[in-house]
N, CA, C and O atoms as a DFTB+ gen file, in Angstrom:
584 C
 N C O
     1  1     -30.827      -6.324     -36.650
     2  2     -29.495      -6.765     -36.266
     3  2     -28.540      -5.577     -36.191
     4  3     -27.696      -5.511     -35.297
     5  1     -28.672      -4.651     -37.118
     6  2     -27.807      -3.483     -37.142
     7  2     -28.030      -2.640     -35.883
     8  3     -27.080      -2.115     -35.302
     9  1     -29.315      -2.515     -35.463
    10  2     -29.631      -1.754     -34.254
    11  2     -29.014      -2.418     -33.034
    12  3     -28.461      -1.744     -32.165
    13  1     -29.110      -3.737     -32.970
    14  2     -28.561      -4.481     -31.841
    15  2     -27.052      -4.276     -31.745
    16  3     -26.521      -4.081     -30.652
    17  1     -26.367      -4.318     -32.869
    18  2     -24.915      -4.096     -32.883
    19  2     -24.589      -2.679     -32.441
    20  3     -23.633      -2.471     -31.694
    21  1     -25.365      -1.709     -32.887
    22  2     -25.134      -0.320     -32.500
    23  2     -25.329      -0.143     -31.007
    24  3     -24.511       0.499     -30.348
    25  1     -26.405      -0.705     -30.461
    26  2     -26.675      -0.622     -29.019
    27  2     -25.533      -1.275     -28.239
    28  3     -25.059      -0.717     -27.250
    29  1     -25.095      -2.445     -28.677
    30  2     -24.003      -3.148     -28.010
    31  2     -22.731      -2.304     -28.045
    32  3     -22.043      -2.186     -27.031
    33  1     -22.413      -1.719     -29.193
    34  2     -21.205      -0.909     -29.331
    35  2     -21.249       0.312     -28.413
    36  3     -20.260       0.630     -27.752
    37  1     -22.383       0.988     -28.372
    38  2     -22.529       2.172     -27.519
    39  2     -22.402       1.789     -26.057
    40  3     -21.720       2.472     -25.292
    41  1     -23.057       0.695     -25.658
    42  2     -22.982       0.234     -24.265
    43  2     -21.544      -0.132     -23.905
    44  3     -21.066       0.196     -22.819
    45  1     -20.868      -0.804     -24.812
    46  2     -19.473      -1.183     -24.561
    47  2     -18.593       0.052     -24.429
    48  3     -17.733       0.110     -23.551
    49  1     -18.799       1.032     -25.287
    50  2     -18.004       2.263     -25.243
    51  2     -18.238       3.016     -23.939
    52  3     -17.296       3.547     -23.349
    53  1     -19.479       3.065     -23.490
    54  2     -19.787       3.749     -22.232
    55  2     -19.150       3.033     -21.045
    56  3     -18.590       3.680     -20.159
    57  1     -19.228       1.716     -21.020
    58  2     -18.618       0.945     -19.925
    59  2     -17.107       1.106     -19.925
    60  3     -16.498       1.268     -18.868
    61  1     -16.501       1.061     -21.102
    62  2     -15.052       1.207     -21.193
    63  2     -14.616       2.578     -20.706
    64  3     -13.617       2.712     -20.000
    65  1     -15.378       3.599     -21.093
    66  2     -15.060       4.960     -20.677
    67  2     -15.206       5.096     -19.173
    68  3     -14.357       5.701     -18.518
    69  1     -16.270       4.542     -18.622
    70  2     -16.505       4.622     -17.185
    71  2     -15.406       3.896     -16.415
    72  3     -14.944       4.383     -15.383
    73  1     -14.979       2.718     -16.919
    74  2     -13.919       1.969     -16.259
    75  2     -12.608       2.740     -16.315
    76  3     -11.866       2.776     -15.333
    77  1     -12.315       3.361     -17.463
    78  2     -11.080       4.149     -17.587
    79  2     -11.119       5.343     -16.637
    80  3     -10.110       5.688     -16.023
    81  1     -12.293       5.971     -16.519
    82  2     -12.435       7.096     -15.588
    83  2     -12.199       6.633     -14.156
    84  3     -11.536       7.319     -13.377
    85  1     -12.740       5.475     -13.812
    86  2     -12.557       4.960     -12.455
    87  2     -11.088       4.638     -12.210
    88  3     -10.570       4.905     -11.125
    89  1     -10.418       4.075     -13.194
    90  2      -8.987       3.776     -13.041
    91  2      -8.196       5.053     -12.780
    92  3      -7.318       5.076     -11.918
    93  1      -8.501       6.100     -13.513
    94  2      -7.808       7.372     -13.313
    95  2      -8.119       7.945     -11.939
    96  3      -7.243       8.511     -11.285
    97  1      -9.367       7.800     -11.500
    98  2      -9.730       8.274     -10.160
    99  2      -8.988       7.476      -9.078
   100  3      -8.571       8.037      -8.064
   101  1      -8.828       6.179      -9.299
   102  2      -8.098       5.354      -8.328
   103  2      -6.646       5.815      -8.252
   104  3      -6.088       5.922      -7.160
   105  1      -6.038       6.086      -9.389
   106  2      -4.656       6.581      -9.389
   107  2      -4.570       7.935      -8.688
   108  3      -3.612       8.205      -7.964
   109  1      -5.571       8.778      -8.905
   110  2      -5.593      10.072      -8.219
   111  2      -5.711       9.855      -6.716
   112  3      -5.023      10.509      -5.932
   113  1      -6.584       8.934      -6.317
   114  2      -6.739       8.618      -4.889
   115  2      -5.409       8.158      -4.304
   116  3      -5.026       8.582      -3.214
   117  1      -4.715       7.304      -5.019
   118  2      -3.443       6.799      -4.522
   119  2      -2.422       7.932      -4.376
   120  3      -1.573       7.894      -3.485
   121  1      -2.506       8.921      -5.236
   122  2      -1.605      10.072      -5.131
   123  2      -1.983      10.965      -3.956
   124  3      -1.130      11.306      -3.136
   125  1      -3.265      11.348      -3.868
   126  2      -3.654      12.286      -2.809
   127  2      -3.622      11.649      -1.426
   128  3      -3.490      12.349      -0.422
   129  1      -3.744      10.315      -1.368
   130  2      -3.709       9.634      -0.064
   131  2      -2.282       9.323       0.385
   132  3      -2.060       8.894       1.517
   133  1      -1.329       9.541      -0.503
   134  2       0.061       9.260      -0.161
   135  2       0.481       7.834      -0.461
   136  3       1.644       7.479      -0.269
   137  1      -0.450       7.010      -0.929
   138  2      -0.112       5.610      -1.217
   139  2       0.949       5.493      -2.300
   140  3       1.847       4.656      -2.205
   141  1       0.850       6.325      -3.324
   142  2       1.806       6.244      -4.430
   143  2       3.223       6.577      -3.964
   144  3       4.187       5.966      -4.424
   145  1       3.350       7.535      -3.062
   146  2       4.687       7.914      -2.593
   147  2       5.260       6.892      -1.615
   148  3       6.446       6.941      -1.289
   149  1       4.432       5.978      -1.152
   150  2       4.912       4.938      -0.242
   151  2       5.946       4.046      -0.928
   152  3       6.801       3.464      -0.261
   153  1       5.874       3.937      -2.246
   154  2       6.848       3.114      -2.970
   155  2       8.255       3.620      -2.665
   156  3       9.144       2.838      -2.330
   157  1       8.452       4.929      -2.784
   158  2       9.773       5.501      -2.505
   159  2      10.173       5.271      -1.055
   160  3      11.331       4.967      -0.769
   161  1       9.228       5.415      -0.148
   162  2       9.529       5.211       1.271
   163  2       9.894       3.761       1.553
   164  3      10.789       3.485       2.352
   165  1       9.204       2.839       0.900
   166  2       9.506       1.411       1.088
   167  2      10.903       1.104       0.557
   168  3      11.682       0.407       1.207
   169  1      11.210       1.624      -0.618
   170  2      12.544       1.415      -1.195
   171  2      13.608       2.000      -0.271
   172  3      14.627       1.363      -0.005
   173  1      13.363       3.216       0.217
   174  2      14.327       3.854       1.114
   175  2      14.524       3.059       2.403
   176  3      15.594       3.123       3.007
   177  1      13.511       2.314       2.829
   178  2      13.640       1.479       4.022
   179  2      14.308       0.139       3.698
   180  3      15.006      -0.426       4.539
   181  1      14.094      -0.366       2.482
   182  2      14.631      -1.676       2.108
   183  2      16.133      -1.642       1.828
   184  3      16.862      -2.551       2.223
   185  1      16.591      -0.596       1.150
   186  2      17.993      -0.545       0.713
   187  2      18.964      -0.665       1.888
   188  3      19.920      -1.434       1.785
   189  1      18.772       0.055       3.004
   190  2      19.703      -0.123       4.134
   191  2      19.700      -1.562       4.669
   192  3      20.733      -2.060       5.118
   193  1      18.557      -2.218       4.622
   194  2      18.502      -3.614       5.070
   195  2      19.304      -4.513       4.138
   196  3      20.022      -5.407       4.586
   197  1      19.175      -4.264       2.833
   198  2      19.970      -5.029       1.869
   199  2      21.461      -4.773       2.087
   200  3      22.268      -5.703       2.063
   201  1      21.818      -3.512       2.297
   202  2      23.230      -3.168       2.513
   203  2      23.790      -3.900       3.726
   204  3      24.924      -4.380       3.713
   205  1      22.976      -3.977       4.773
   206  2      23.424      -4.651       5.994
   207  2      23.504      -6.162       5.779
   208  3      24.421      -6.813       6.280
   209  1      22.558      -6.714       5.044
   210  2      22.522      -8.157       4.826
   211  2      23.632      -8.623       3.893
   212  3      24.149      -9.731       4.035
   213  1      23.994      -7.768       2.935
   214  2      25.029      -8.133       1.960
   215  2      26.058      -7.004       1.907
   216  3      26.086      -6.240       0.943
   217  1      26.892      -6.894       2.923
   218  2      27.814      -5.755       3.025
   219  2      28.913      -5.732       1.957
   220  3      29.583      -4.714       1.788
   221  1      29.101      -6.823       1.251
   222  2      30.159      -6.857       0.244
   223  2      29.761      -6.153      -1.060
   224  3      30.606      -5.903      -1.920
   225  1      28.489      -5.842      -1.195
   226  2      28.025      -5.165      -2.412
   227  2      28.310      -3.671      -2.283
   228  3      27.984      -3.068      -1.260
   229  1      28.910      -3.071      -3.301
   230  2      29.252      -1.644      -3.231
   231  2      28.002      -0.751      -3.150
   232  3      26.943      -1.085      -3.682
   233  1      28.157       0.378      -2.477
   234  2      27.057       1.331      -2.302
   235  2      26.524       1.811      -3.652
   236  3      25.327       2.059      -3.794
   237  1      27.406       1.942      -4.640
   238  2      26.976       2.401      -5.967
   239  2      25.930       1.462      -6.568
   240  3      24.998       1.900      -7.243
   241  1      26.101       0.162      -6.310
   242  2      25.097      -0.785      -6.815
   243  2      23.747      -0.522      -6.163
   244  3      22.723      -0.479      -6.843
   245  1      23.746      -0.349      -4.848
   246  2      22.477      -0.138      -4.139
   247  2      21.820       1.164      -4.577
   248  3      20.592       1.255      -4.602
   249  1      22.612       2.166      -4.919
   250  2      22.053       3.421      -5.444
   251  2      21.338       3.161      -6.767
   252  3      20.239       3.666      -6.997
   253  1      21.970       2.369      -7.634
   254  2      21.335       2.026      -8.926
   255  2      20.087       1.183      -8.706
   256  3      19.072       1.378      -9.375
   257  1      20.167       0.247      -7.768
   258  2      19.013      -0.612      -7.483
   259  2      17.838       0.213      -6.962
   260  3      16.690      -0.026      -7.337
   261  1      18.126       1.170      -6.108
   262  2      17.065       2.025      -5.565
   263  2      16.391       2.811      -6.687
   264  3      15.166       2.916      -6.731
   265  1      17.202       3.361      -7.594
   266  2      16.637       4.102      -8.724
   267  2      15.769       3.201      -9.594
   268  3      14.697       3.602     -10.048
   269  1      16.241       1.988      -9.820
   270  2      15.483       1.032     -10.635
   271  2      14.151       0.678      -9.964
   272  3      13.112       0.623     -10.622
   273  1      14.195       0.440      -8.662
   274  2      12.981       0.086      -7.935
   275  2      11.984       1.249      -7.944
   276  3      10.785       1.048      -8.137
   277  1      12.490       2.457      -7.734
   278  2      11.608       3.633      -7.726
   279  2      11.024       3.878      -9.114
   280  3       9.869       4.286      -9.243
   281  1      11.815       3.632     -10.144
   282  2      11.328       3.818     -11.509
   283  2      10.211       2.821     -11.846
   284  3       9.362       3.097     -12.693
   285  1      10.219       1.676     -11.186
   286  2       9.190       0.665     -11.412
   287  2       7.928       0.934     -10.590
   288  3       6.957       0.183     -10.688
   289  1       7.933       1.994      -9.784
   290  2       6.776       2.338      -8.955
   291  2       5.462       2.438      -9.716
   292  3       4.453       1.900      -9.260
   293  1       5.444       3.120     -10.881
   294  2       4.187       3.191     -11.632
   295  2       3.622       1.821     -12.027
   296  3       2.406       1.648     -12.108
   297  1       4.507       0.855     -12.270
   298  2       4.047      -0.494     -12.582
   299  2       3.301      -1.088     -11.382
   300  3       2.261      -1.729     -11.536
   301  1       3.848      -0.864     -10.198
   302  2       3.187      -1.340      -8.980
   303  2       1.832      -0.660      -8.818
   304  3       0.841      -1.320      -8.507
   305  1       1.782       0.641      -9.025
   306  2       0.524       1.379      -8.913
   307  2      -0.506       0.774      -9.864
   308  3      -1.653       0.554      -9.474
   309  1      -0.107       0.505     -11.107
   310  2      -1.027      -0.096     -12.079
   311  2      -1.529      -1.457     -11.624
   312  3      -2.669      -1.826     -11.908
   313  1      -0.692      -2.201     -10.925
   314  2      -1.109      -3.515     -10.429
   315  2      -2.048      -3.406      -9.231
   316  3      -2.826      -4.320      -8.960
   317  1      -1.971      -2.283      -8.517
   318  2      -2.836      -2.082      -7.353
   319  2      -4.219      -1.552      -7.727
   320  3      -5.167      -1.707      -6.957
   321  1      -4.345      -0.933      -8.889
   322  2      -5.622      -0.347      -9.306
   323  2      -6.761      -1.368      -9.255
   324  3      -7.819      -1.049      -8.713
   325  1      -6.595      -2.586      -9.797
   326  2      -7.707      -3.539      -9.744
   327  2      -8.119      -3.920      -8.314
   328  3      -9.269      -4.292      -8.079
   329  1      -7.199      -3.829      -7.380
   330  2      -7.539      -4.147      -5.987
   331  2      -8.480      -3.082      -5.433
   332  3      -9.506      -3.402      -4.832
   333  1      -8.129      -1.823      -5.637
   334  2      -9.018      -0.737      -5.216
   335  2     -10.357      -0.846      -5.935
   336  3     -11.409      -0.623      -5.334
   337  1     -10.318      -1.188      -7.223
   338  2     -11.534      -1.322      -8.024
   339  2     -12.454      -2.400      -7.452
   340  3     -13.677      -2.266      -7.475
   341  1     -11.850      -3.461      -6.943
   342  2     -12.618      -4.575      -6.390
   343  2     -13.354      -4.178      -5.105
   344  3     -14.462      -4.655      -4.859
   345  1     -12.761      -3.324      -4.297
   346  2     -13.302      -3.045      -2.978
   347  2     -14.061      -1.728      -2.849
   348  3     -14.754      -1.512      -1.854
   349  1     -13.943      -0.841      -3.844
   350  2     -14.604       0.457      -3.761
   351  2     -15.381       0.751      -5.038
   352  3     -14.921       0.461      -6.143
   353  1     -16.562       1.328      -4.871
   354  2     -17.322       1.795      -6.027
   355  2     -16.693       3.090      -6.526
   356  3     -15.854       3.688      -5.853
   357  1     -17.108       3.510      -7.707
   358  2     -16.597       4.764      -8.248
   359  2     -16.977       5.938      -7.348
   360  3     -16.184       6.857      -7.142
   361  1     -18.189       5.897      -6.819
   362  2     -18.655       6.956      -5.918
   363  2     -17.808       6.995      -4.646
   364  3     -17.456       8.074      -4.170
   365  1     -17.484       5.835      -4.098
   366  2     -16.650       5.783      -2.891
   367  2     -15.241       6.305      -3.160
   368  3     -14.651       6.984      -2.320
   369  1     -14.710       5.983      -4.331
   370  2     -13.379       6.491      -4.711
   371  2     -13.415       8.015      -4.744
   372  3     -12.508       8.671      -4.232
   373  1     -14.449       8.572      -5.339
   374  2     -14.577      10.033      -5.410
   375  2     -14.706      10.640      -4.003
   376  3     -14.131      11.692      -3.722
   377  1     -15.462       9.972      -3.126
   378  2     -15.593      10.457      -1.746
   379  2     -14.247      10.414      -1.013
   380  3     -13.914      11.329      -0.260
   381  1     -13.489       9.358      -1.238
   382  2     -12.167       9.260      -0.608
   383  2     -11.234      10.359      -1.123
   384  3     -10.461      10.932      -0.355
   385  1     -11.308      10.646      -2.409
   386  2     -10.491      11.731      -2.969
   387  2     -10.858      13.043      -2.289
   388  3      -9.982      13.815      -1.899
   389  1     -12.162      13.292      -2.149
   390  2     -12.604      14.523      -1.476
   391  2     -12.045      14.582      -0.057
   392  3     -11.576      15.629       0.389
   393  1     -12.096      13.448       0.653
   394  2     -11.566      13.416       2.016
   395  2     -10.082      13.773       2.020
   396  3      -9.653      14.652       2.768
   397  1      -9.300      13.088       1.181
   398  2      -7.853      13.308       1.209
   399  2      -7.456      14.688       0.679
   400  3      -6.348      15.153       0.949
   401  1      -8.326      15.334      -0.056
   402  2      -8.056      16.705      -0.501
   403  2      -8.509      17.738       0.533
   404  3      -8.201      18.923       0.405
   405  1      -9.242      17.289       1.559
   406  2      -9.701      18.200       2.613
   407  2      -8.554      18.469       3.595
   408  3      -7.563      17.739       3.597
   409  1      -8.680      19.506       4.424
   410  2      -7.618      19.780       5.407
   411  2      -7.333      18.592       6.340
   412  3      -6.172      18.284       6.610
   413  1      -8.374      17.934       6.824
   414  2      -8.130      16.802       7.728
   415  2      -7.526      15.617       6.972
   416  3      -6.720      14.873       7.531
   417  1      -7.906      15.440       5.717
   418  2      -7.307      14.378       4.900
   419  2      -5.833      14.635       4.643
   420  3      -5.015      13.717       4.692
   421  1      -5.498      15.903       4.365
   422  2      -4.090      16.260       4.162
   423  2      -3.289      16.061       5.445
   424  3      -2.127      15.656       5.411
   425  1      -3.927      16.352       6.574
   426  2      -3.256      16.125       7.859
   427  2      -3.020      14.630       8.072
   428  3      -1.975      14.221       8.577
   429  1      -4.002      13.828       7.682
   430  2      -3.862      12.370       7.799
   431  2      -2.664      11.894       6.972
   432  3      -1.847      11.111       7.456
   433  1      -2.560      12.361       5.739
   434  2      -1.448      11.972       4.863
   435  2      -0.118      12.396       5.476
   436  3       0.854      11.642       5.450
   437  1      -0.083      13.595       6.019
   438  2       1.142      14.121       6.621
   439  2       1.569      13.301       7.842
   440  3       2.756      13.038       8.035
   441  1       0.607      12.906       8.651
   442  2       0.916      12.224       9.911
   443  2       0.926      10.698       9.817
   444  3       1.415      10.034      10.731
   445  1       0.403      10.138       8.744
   446  2       0.297       8.677       8.627
   447  2       1.643       7.968       8.794
   448  3       1.697       6.972       9.515
   449  1       2.725       8.422       8.173
   450  2       4.006       7.734       8.383
   451  2       4.454       7.759       9.847
   452  3       5.005       6.780      10.350
   453  1       4.216       8.877      10.520
   454  2       4.595       8.979      11.933
   455  2       3.731       8.072      12.797
   456  3       4.221       7.422      13.721
   457  1       2.442       8.036      12.487
   458  2       1.520       7.157      13.215
   459  2       1.933       5.708      13.017
   460  3       1.957       4.927      13.969
   461  1       2.255       5.353      11.789
   462  2       2.673       3.986      11.490
   463  2       3.954       3.628      12.224
   464  3       4.064       2.543      12.796
   465  1       4.918       4.530      12.211
   466  2       6.192       4.290      12.905
   467  2       5.957       4.093      14.402
   468  3       6.452       3.131      14.989
   469  1       5.199       5.009      15.020
   470  2       4.917       4.900      16.454
   471  2       4.126       3.632      16.768
   472  3       4.367       2.974      17.780
   473  1       3.180       3.298      15.891
   474  2       2.357       2.102      16.094
   475  2       3.196       0.835      16.011
   476  3       2.974      -0.116      16.760
   477  1       4.163       0.826      15.096
   478  2       5.031      -0.344      14.977
   479  2       5.851      -0.532      16.246
   480  3       6.039      -1.660      16.702
   481  1       6.339       0.566      16.820
   482  2       7.105       0.484      18.066
   483  2       6.233      -0.066      19.187
   484  3       6.655      -0.954      19.928
   485  1       5.020       0.460      19.310
   486  2       4.091      -0.026      20.338
   487  2       3.785      -1.503      20.105
   488  3       3.778      -2.294      21.048
   489  1       3.533      -1.873      18.853
   490  2       3.225      -3.263      18.526
   491  2       4.378      -4.204      18.841
   492  3       4.162      -5.306      19.344
   493  1       5.607      -3.772      18.548
   494  2       6.770      -4.603      18.854
   495  2       6.917      -4.783      20.360
   496  3       7.175      -5.889      20.834
   497  1       6.756      -3.708      21.102
   498  2       6.857      -3.797      22.566
   499  2       5.773      -4.704      23.132
   500  3       6.036      -5.528      24.007
   501  1       4.563      -4.546      22.630
   502  2       3.448      -5.383      23.076
   503  2       3.734      -6.853      22.762
   504  3       3.524      -7.726      23.603
   505  1       4.219      -7.121      21.531
   506  2       4.524      -8.491      21.127
   507  2       5.605      -9.114      21.996
   508  3       5.514     -10.288      22.356
   509  1       6.631      -8.333      22.338
   510  2       7.696      -8.848      23.201
   511  2       7.152      -9.154      24.591
   512  3       7.484     -10.184      25.178
   513  1       6.314      -8.260      25.118
   514  2       5.756      -8.453      26.456
   515  2       4.856      -9.684      26.501
   516  3       4.998     -10.532      27.381
   517  1       3.940      -9.775      25.560
   518  2       2.995     -10.906      25.566
   519  2       3.731     -12.211      25.256
   520  3       3.380     -13.269      25.779
   521  1       4.759     -12.126      24.396
   522  2       5.555     -13.318      24.095
   523  2       6.275     -13.828      25.334
   524  3       6.336     -15.035      25.568
   525  1       6.822     -12.911      26.130
   526  2       7.499     -13.286      27.372
   527  2       6.518     -13.928      28.346
   528  3       6.845     -14.916      29.002
   529  1       5.323     -13.368      28.437
   530  2       4.305     -13.934      29.331
   531  2       3.919     -15.346      28.901
   532  3       3.711     -16.216      29.746
   533  1       3.823     -15.577      27.605
   534  2       3.485     -16.914      27.106
   535  2       4.597     -17.894      27.427
   536  3       4.326     -19.018      27.848
   537  1       5.861     -17.483      27.232
   538  2       6.995     -18.350      27.556
   539  2       6.971     -18.702      29.040
   540  3       7.186     -19.857      29.408
   541  1       6.711     -17.712      29.892
   542  2       6.652     -17.970      31.339
   543  2       5.525     -18.938      31.679
   544  3       5.697     -19.832      32.508
   545  1       4.358     -18.758      31.031
   546  2       3.240     -19.681      31.257
   547  2       3.603     -21.094      30.817
   548  3       3.298     -22.063      31.513
   549  1       4.259     -21.212      29.652
   550  2       4.654     -22.532      29.153
   551  2       5.661     -23.199      30.089
   552  3       5.631     -24.414      30.285
   553  1       6.545     -22.397      30.659
   554  2       7.517     -22.934      31.618
   555  2       6.805     -23.397      32.891
   556  3       7.098     -24.479      33.400
   557  1       5.883     -22.600      33.405
   558  2       5.147     -22.963      34.628
   559  2       4.362     -24.251      34.427
   560  3       4.249     -25.065      35.343
   561  1       3.822     -24.431      33.233
   562  2       3.009     -25.615      32.961
   563  2       3.842     -26.804      32.511
   564  3       3.305     -27.874      32.227
   565  1       5.149     -26.616      32.448
   566  2       6.052     -27.732      32.161
   567  2       6.232     -28.045      30.673
   568  3       6.787     -29.085      30.318
   569  1       5.776     -27.172      29.832
   570  2       5.933     -27.411      28.391
   571  2       7.304     -26.995      27.886
   572  3       7.737     -27.462      26.833
   573  1       7.986     -26.138      28.606
   574  2       9.328     -25.694      28.220
   575  2      10.278     -25.910      29.394
   576  3       9.913     -25.732      30.556
   577  1      11.493     -26.294      29.061
   578  2      12.513     -26.404      30.111
   579  2      12.959     -25.003      30.504
   580  3      13.030     -24.097      29.674
   581  1      13.253     -24.849      31.766
   582  2      13.654     -23.518      32.240
   583  2      15.105     -23.271      32.102
   584  3      15.584     -22.195      32.460
């Protein structure tokens, strides 16, 4: 019985250590891939929208709110770790870290916000165009009044 308990304890300690290592690797991946810094970018994009939606709130409040939201970023990162853990093995996480630490990976991180911005513009234009075509089709078929 003593041997069984010792084996169980050692196995548990090894699994716990491996899981903690994977969690740290996931956080590193989120840093080198730029995911962690996206929190600040999201906050910086949200605050002007809030200011526009509620113009009676003083700018000083929104400055404090932005700081509070950015300070909570690590909490969000901790909540995202299990998601990465679910979809990637430890080996895959390490491979992704290697990629993002490579010159092409660093270029990807540098250009990803620009790619996303340009892609959103293209997507919005495409959505407006296809939406207009659908409205015209619905009108031709008599489903919408002209």
